[in-house]
PDB file of C-alpha atoms in Angstrom:
ATOM      1  CA  MET A   1       0.000  -0.005  -0.006  1.00 89.00           C
ATOM      2  CA  LEU A   2       1.175   3.518  -0.752  1.00 96.00           C
ATOM      3  CA  TRP A   3       0.072   6.507   1.322  1.00 96.00           C
ATOM      4  CA  ILE A   4       0.412   9.930  -0.324  1.00 97.00           C
ATOM      5  CA  LEU A   5       0.179  13.025   1.848  1.00 95.00           C
ATOM      6  CA  THR A   6      -0.360  16.289   0.012  1.00 95.00           C
ATOM      7  CA  TYR A   7       0.400  19.579   1.721  1.00 95.00           C
ATOM      8  CA  HIS A   8      -0.597  22.947   0.334  1.00 93.00           C
ATOM      9  CA  ARG A   9       1.300  25.342   2.553  1.00 92.00           C
ATOM     10  CA  VAL A  10       3.433  25.070   5.690  1.00 94.00           C
ATOM     11  CA  ASP A  11       3.507  28.398   7.459  1.00 92.00           C
ATOM     12  CA  VAL A  12       2.653  30.308  10.586  1.00 89.00           C
ATOM     13  CA  PRO A  13      -1.010  31.410  10.417  1.00 83.00           C
ATOM     14  CA  GLY A  14      -1.238  35.153   9.898  1.00 79.00           C
ATOM     15  CA  ARG A  15       2.358  35.582   8.791  1.00 83.00           C
ATOM     16  CA  THR A  16       1.298  36.335   5.222  1.00 80.00           C
ATOM     17  CA  PRO A  17      -2.101  38.050   5.539  1.00 78.00           C
ATOM     18  CA  ALA A  18      -2.506  38.468   1.766  1.00 80.00           C
ATOM     19  CA  LEU A  19      -2.706  34.674   1.379  1.00 78.00           C
ATOM     20  CA  ASN A  20      -5.764  32.798   2.548  1.00 83.00           C
ATOM     21  CA  PRO A  21      -4.877  31.345   5.995  1.00 80.00           C
ATOM     22  CA  ARG A  22      -7.279  28.453   5.430  1.00 83.00           C
ATOM     23  CA  LEU A  23      -4.845  27.108   2.808  1.00 87.00           C
ATOM     24  CA  ILE A  24      -2.219  26.356   5.444  1.00 90.00           C
ATOM     25  CA  SER A  25      -1.936  22.600   5.829  1.00 92.00           C
ATOM     26  CA  ALA A  26       0.316  22.685   8.873  1.00 94.00           C
ATOM     27  CA  SER A  27       2.346  25.024  11.004  1.00 95.00           C
ATOM     28  CA  PRO A  28       6.125  24.460  10.878  1.00 96.00           C
ATOM     29  CA  GLU A  29       6.032  22.699  14.250  1.00 96.00           C
ATOM     30  CA  THR A  30       3.182  20.411  13.214  1.00 97.00           C
ATOM     31  CA  PHE A  31       4.834  19.608   9.874  1.00 96.00           C
ATOM     32  CA  GLU A  32       8.059  18.652  11.612  1.00 97.00           C
ATOM     33  CA  ARG A  33       6.098  16.454  14.031  1.00 97.00           C
ATOM     34  CA  HIS A  34       4.344  14.786  11.056  1.00 96.00           C
ATOM     35  CA  LEU A  35       7.656  14.027   9.363  1.00 96.00           C
ATOM     36  CA  ARG A  36       9.251  12.627  12.501  1.00 96.00           C
ATOM     37  CA  TRP A  37       6.247  10.357  13.044  1.00 95.00           C
ATOM     38  CA  LEU A  38       6.278   9.242   9.399  1.00 95.00           C
ATOM     39  CA  ASN A  39      10.016   8.487   9.585  1.00 93.00           C
ATOM     40  CA  THR A  40       9.382   6.374  12.689  1.00 94.00           C
ATOM     41  CA  ASP A  41       6.273   4.443  11.653  1.00 94.00           C
ATOM     42  CA  PHE A  42       6.413   4.424   7.830  1.00 96.00           C
ATOM     43  CA  ASP A  43       8.863   4.016   4.979  1.00 96.00           C
ATOM     44  CA  PRO A  44       9.272   7.289   3.085  1.00 95.00           C
ATOM     45  CA  VAL A  45       9.637   6.782  -0.672  1.00 96.00           C
ATOM     46  CA  SER A  46      10.527   9.148  -3.498  1.00 94.00           C
ATOM     47  CA  GLY A  47       8.711   9.769  -6.750  1.00 94.00           C
ATOM     48  CA  ARG A  48      11.450   7.714  -8.480  1.00 95.00           C
ATOM     49  CA  ASP A  49      10.761   4.803  -6.135  1.00 96.00           C
ATOM     50  CA  ILE A  50       7.081   4.955  -7.034  1.00 97.00           C
ATOM     51  CA  LEU A  51       7.732   5.113 -10.783  1.00 97.00           C
ATOM     52  CA  ALA A  52      10.179   2.212 -10.565  1.00 96.00           C
ATOM     53  CA  ALA A  53       7.637   0.080  -8.689  1.00 96.00           C
ATOM     54  CA  VAL A  54       4.898   0.874 -11.206  1.00 95.00           C
ATOM     55  CA  GLY A  55       7.303   0.002 -14.012  1.00 93.00           C
ATOM     56  CA  GLY A  56       7.883  -3.436 -12.593  1.00 92.00           C
ATOM     57  CA  GLY A  57      11.084  -2.632 -10.675  1.00 85.00           C
ATOM     58  CA  LYS A  58      11.665  -2.955  -6.986  1.00 90.00           C
ATOM     59  CA  ALA A  59       8.461  -3.234  -4.959  1.00 95.00           C
ATOM     60  CA  LEU A  60       7.603  -0.516  -2.480  1.00 97.00           C
ATOM     61  CA  PRO A  61       7.943  -1.295   1.222  1.00 96.00           C
ATOM     62  CA  PRO A  62       4.722  -2.357   2.996  1.00 95.00           C
ATOM     63  CA  ARG A  63       4.277   0.989   4.793  1.00 96.00           C
ATOM     64  CA  ALA A  64       5.350   3.301   1.953  1.00 97.00           C
ATOM     65  CA  VAL A  65       4.532   6.984   2.292  1.00 97.00           C
ATOM     66  CA  HIS A  66       5.188   9.862  -0.087  1.00 96.00           C
ATOM     67  CA  VAL A  67       4.887  13.539   0.830  1.00 95.00           C
ATOM     68  CA  THR A  68       4.160  16.083  -1.856  1.00 94.00           C
ATOM     69  CA  PHE A  69       3.149  19.730  -2.200  1.00 93.00           C
ATOM     70  CA  ASP A  70       0.549  20.884  -4.700  1.00 88.00           C
ATOM     71  CA  ASP A  71       1.840  24.439  -5.174  1.00 81.00           C
ATOM     72  CA  ALA A  72       5.121  26.290  -4.939  1.00 79.00           C
ATOM     73  CA  TYR A  73       4.409  29.049  -2.480  1.00 83.00           C
ATOM     74  CA  ARG A  74       7.405  30.863  -1.034  1.00 87.00           C
ATOM     75  CA  ASP A  75       6.859  29.124   2.306  1.00 89.00           C
ATOM     76  CA  PHE A  76       7.786  25.787   0.711  1.00 92.00           C
ATOM     77  CA  ALA A  77      11.336  27.070   0.113  1.00 92.00           C
ATOM     78  CA  GLN A  78      11.549  29.102   3.287  1.00 93.00           C
ATOM     79  CA  VAL A  79       9.800  26.791   5.754  1.00 92.00           C
ATOM     80  CA  ALA A  80       8.989  23.282   4.510  1.00 94.00           C
ATOM     81  CA  TRP A  81      12.182  22.500   2.612  1.00 94.00           C
ATOM     82  CA  PRO A  82      14.506  23.262   5.541  1.00 95.00           C
ATOM     83  CA  ILE A  83      12.357  21.028   7.768  1.00 95.00           C
ATOM     84  CA  LEU A  84      12.426  18.224   5.180  1.00 93.00           C
ATOM     85  CA  ARG A  85      16.215  18.454   5.045  1.00 92.00           C
ATOM     86  CA  GLN A  86      16.600  18.639   8.834  1.00 92.00           C
ATOM     87  CA  VAL A  87      14.470  15.568   9.433  1.00 87.00           C
ATOM     88  CA  SER A  88      16.467  13.693   6.772  1.00 72.00           C
ATOM     89  CA  TRP A  89      13.461  12.904   4.733  1.00 66.00           C
TER      90      TRP A  89
END
């Protein structure tokens, strides 16, 4: 089974008032907590891993999870990406 988690924005509510605060998927603290939990209880996989498995290559692990973002807001580069790198995703 493959779990795919899609985030829209990771930011502090109210930090960017011009953007709709309801589009924030998680605060930075919550996002980091999500990633640490996923690293502990699941097997993170990349897009390449998924494509290889679909193409008949190496099978995905039983608890595969993939995290993706559906837009490229500035907070992805400024907030989410540093957390992804820090947690060794």
